[in-house]
mmCIF file of C-alpha atoms in Angstrom:
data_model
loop_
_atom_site.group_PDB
_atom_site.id
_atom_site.type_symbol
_atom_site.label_atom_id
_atom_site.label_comp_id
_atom_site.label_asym_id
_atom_site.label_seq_id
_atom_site.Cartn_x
_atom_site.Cartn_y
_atom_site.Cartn_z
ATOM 1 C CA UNK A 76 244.475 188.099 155.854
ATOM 2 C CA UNK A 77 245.163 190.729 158.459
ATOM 3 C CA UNK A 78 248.378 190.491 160.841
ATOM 4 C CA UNK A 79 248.924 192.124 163.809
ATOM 5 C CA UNK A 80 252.033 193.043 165.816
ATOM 6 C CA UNK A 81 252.623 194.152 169.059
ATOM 7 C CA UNK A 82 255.255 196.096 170.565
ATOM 8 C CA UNK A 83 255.979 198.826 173.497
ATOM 9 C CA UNK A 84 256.142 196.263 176.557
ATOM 10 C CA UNK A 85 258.559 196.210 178.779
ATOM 11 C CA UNK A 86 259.754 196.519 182.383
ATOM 12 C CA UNK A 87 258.397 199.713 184.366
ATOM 13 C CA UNK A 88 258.113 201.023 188.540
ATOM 14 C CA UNK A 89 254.391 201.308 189.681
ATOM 15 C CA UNK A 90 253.723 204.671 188.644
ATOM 16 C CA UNK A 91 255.227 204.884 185.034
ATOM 17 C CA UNK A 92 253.939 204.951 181.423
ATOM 18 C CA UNK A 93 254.049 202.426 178.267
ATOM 19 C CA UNK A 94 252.856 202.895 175.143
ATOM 20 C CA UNK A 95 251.904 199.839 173.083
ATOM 21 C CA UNK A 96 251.901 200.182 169.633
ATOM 22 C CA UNK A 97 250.258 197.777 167.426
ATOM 23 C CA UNK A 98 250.943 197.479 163.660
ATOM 24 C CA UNK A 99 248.219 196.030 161.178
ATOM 25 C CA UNK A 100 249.313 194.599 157.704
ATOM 26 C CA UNK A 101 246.956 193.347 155.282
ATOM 27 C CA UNK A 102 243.646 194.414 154.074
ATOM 28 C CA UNK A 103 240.101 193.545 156.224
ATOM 29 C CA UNK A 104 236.911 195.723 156.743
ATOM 30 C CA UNK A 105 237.790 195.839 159.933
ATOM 31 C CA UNK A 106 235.261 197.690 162.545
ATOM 32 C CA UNK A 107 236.974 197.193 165.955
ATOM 33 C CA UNK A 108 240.143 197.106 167.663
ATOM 34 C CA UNK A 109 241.206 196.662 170.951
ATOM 35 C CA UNK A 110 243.716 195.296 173.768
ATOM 36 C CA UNK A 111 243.442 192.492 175.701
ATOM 37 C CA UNK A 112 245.521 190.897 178.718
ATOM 38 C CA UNK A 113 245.939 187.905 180.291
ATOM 39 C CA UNK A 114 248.319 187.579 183.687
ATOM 40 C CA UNK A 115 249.113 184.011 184.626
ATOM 41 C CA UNK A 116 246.731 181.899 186.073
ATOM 42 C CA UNK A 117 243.830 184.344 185.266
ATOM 43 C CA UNK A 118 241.524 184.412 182.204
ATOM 44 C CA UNK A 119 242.308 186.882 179.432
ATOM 45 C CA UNK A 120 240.183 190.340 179.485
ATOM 46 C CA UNK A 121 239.122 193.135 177.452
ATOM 47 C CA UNK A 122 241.335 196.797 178.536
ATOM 48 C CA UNK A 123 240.026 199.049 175.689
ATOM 49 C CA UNK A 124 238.328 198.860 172.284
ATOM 50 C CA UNK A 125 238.065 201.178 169.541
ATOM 51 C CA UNK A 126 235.325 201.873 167.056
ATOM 52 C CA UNK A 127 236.945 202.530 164.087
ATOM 53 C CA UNK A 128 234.657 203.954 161.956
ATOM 54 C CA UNK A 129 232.497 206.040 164.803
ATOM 55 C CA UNK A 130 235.363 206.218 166.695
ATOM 56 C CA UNK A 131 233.396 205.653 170.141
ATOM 57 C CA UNK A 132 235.853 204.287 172.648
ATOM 58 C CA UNK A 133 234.969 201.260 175.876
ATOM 59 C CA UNK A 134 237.392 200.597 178.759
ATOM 60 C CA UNK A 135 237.444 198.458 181.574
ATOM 61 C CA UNK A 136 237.036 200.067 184.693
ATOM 62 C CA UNK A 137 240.586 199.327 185.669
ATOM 63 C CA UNK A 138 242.121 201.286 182.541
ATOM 64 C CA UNK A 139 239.080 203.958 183.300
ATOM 65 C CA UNK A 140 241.104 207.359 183.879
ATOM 66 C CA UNK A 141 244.581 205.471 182.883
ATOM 67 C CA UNK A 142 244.840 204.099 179.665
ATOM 68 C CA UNK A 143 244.059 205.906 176.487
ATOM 69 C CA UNK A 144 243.280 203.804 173.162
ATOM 70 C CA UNK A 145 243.813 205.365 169.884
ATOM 71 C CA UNK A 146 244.676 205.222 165.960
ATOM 72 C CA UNK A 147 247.324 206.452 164.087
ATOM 73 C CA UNK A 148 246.813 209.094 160.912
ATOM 74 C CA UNK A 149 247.712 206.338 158.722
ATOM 75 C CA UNK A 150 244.924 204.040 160.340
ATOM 76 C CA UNK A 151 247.094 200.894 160.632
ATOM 77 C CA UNK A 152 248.300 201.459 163.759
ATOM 78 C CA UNK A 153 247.068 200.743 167.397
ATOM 79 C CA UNK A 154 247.882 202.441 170.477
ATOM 80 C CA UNK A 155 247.539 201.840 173.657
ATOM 81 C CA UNK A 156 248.735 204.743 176.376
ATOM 82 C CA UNK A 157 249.041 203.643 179.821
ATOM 83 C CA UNK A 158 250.032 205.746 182.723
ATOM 84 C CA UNK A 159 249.969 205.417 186.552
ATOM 85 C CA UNK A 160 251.014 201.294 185.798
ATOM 86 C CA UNK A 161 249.981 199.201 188.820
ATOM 87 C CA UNK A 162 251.702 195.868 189.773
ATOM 88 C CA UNK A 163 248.040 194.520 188.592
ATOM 89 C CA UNK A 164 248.316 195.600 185.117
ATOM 90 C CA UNK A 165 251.197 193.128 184.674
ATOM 91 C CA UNK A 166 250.091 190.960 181.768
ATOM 92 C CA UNK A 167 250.798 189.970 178.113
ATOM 93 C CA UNK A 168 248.978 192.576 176.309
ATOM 94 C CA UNK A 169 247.098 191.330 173.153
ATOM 95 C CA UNK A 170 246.067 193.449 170.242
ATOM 96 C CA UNK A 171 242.541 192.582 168.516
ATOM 97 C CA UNK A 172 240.322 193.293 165.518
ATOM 98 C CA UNK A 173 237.020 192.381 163.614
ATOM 99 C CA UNK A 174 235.278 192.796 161.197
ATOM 100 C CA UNK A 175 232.186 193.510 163.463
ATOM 101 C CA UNK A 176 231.809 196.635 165.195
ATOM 102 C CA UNK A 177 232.384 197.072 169.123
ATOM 103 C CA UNK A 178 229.254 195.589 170.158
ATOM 104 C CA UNK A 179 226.236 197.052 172.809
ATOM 105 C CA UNK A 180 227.470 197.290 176.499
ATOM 106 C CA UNK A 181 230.315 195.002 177.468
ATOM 107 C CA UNK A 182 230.308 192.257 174.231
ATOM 108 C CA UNK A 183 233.814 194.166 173.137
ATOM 109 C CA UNK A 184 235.090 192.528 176.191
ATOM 110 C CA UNK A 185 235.042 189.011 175.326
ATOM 111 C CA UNK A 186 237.677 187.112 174.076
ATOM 112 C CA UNK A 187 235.415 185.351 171.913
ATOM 113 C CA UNK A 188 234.449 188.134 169.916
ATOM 114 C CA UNK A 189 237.307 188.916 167.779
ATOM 115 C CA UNK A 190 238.756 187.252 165.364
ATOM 116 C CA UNK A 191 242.226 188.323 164.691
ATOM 117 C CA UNK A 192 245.015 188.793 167.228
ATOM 118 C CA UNK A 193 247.768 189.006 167.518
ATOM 119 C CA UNK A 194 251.122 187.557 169.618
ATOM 120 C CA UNK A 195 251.075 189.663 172.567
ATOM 121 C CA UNK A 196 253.746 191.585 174.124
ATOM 122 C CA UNK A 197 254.820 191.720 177.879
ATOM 123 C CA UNK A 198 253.963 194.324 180.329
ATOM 124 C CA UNK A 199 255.509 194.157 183.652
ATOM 125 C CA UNK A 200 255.214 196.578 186.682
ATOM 126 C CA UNK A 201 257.159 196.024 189.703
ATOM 127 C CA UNK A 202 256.123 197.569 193.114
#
């Protein structure tokens, strides 16, 4: 069974950086990872996604040019580098995986598509 946990929120001023780290325990054939967020009262959506194995990378066009997804040496852990932070980005930050690979076109972006995730940590950006 694979775990994931998150870690790296916190409070930041429009205009800083987090880095969200996400450590994976357990063994699965996993093919893609990602990041997901969900703010309250809106539904939860895809930020980034990672191919692991082609290591092809998909972002949402508001993380295009400021977040930056990537893998540790070791391969069991998740990053997620955010810069220029907008009061909008304020969320709890999911990481994802499954077995699958990233999809065509936007299927990494649905909730639905992953299987494993993990318990979120808080990102908050004050104006």
């Amino acid at each position: 069974q694979l775990q994931l946990v998150e870690s790296g929120g916190g409070s930041v001023q429009a205009g800083g950086s987090l880095k969200l780290s996400c450590a994976v325990s357990g063994y699965m054939h996993r093919q893609c990872m990602g990041w997901f967020r969900q703010a309250p009262g809106k539904e939860r959506e895809g930020v980034a996604a990672l191919d692991i194995f082609g290591g092809g990378t998909y972002y949402a066009d508001s993380a295009k040019g400021r977040f930056t997804i990537s893998q540790g040496n070791a391969e069991n852990t998740l990053y997620l580098q955010m810069n220029s932070l907008k009061p909008e980005d304020t969320a709890m930050y999911y990481c994802v995986a499954d077995r699958s690979g990233c999809g065509a076109g936007d299927t990494w972006a649905r909730p639905s598509w992953f299987t494993y995730w993990g318990q979120g940590t808080q990102v908050t950006v004050s104006s």
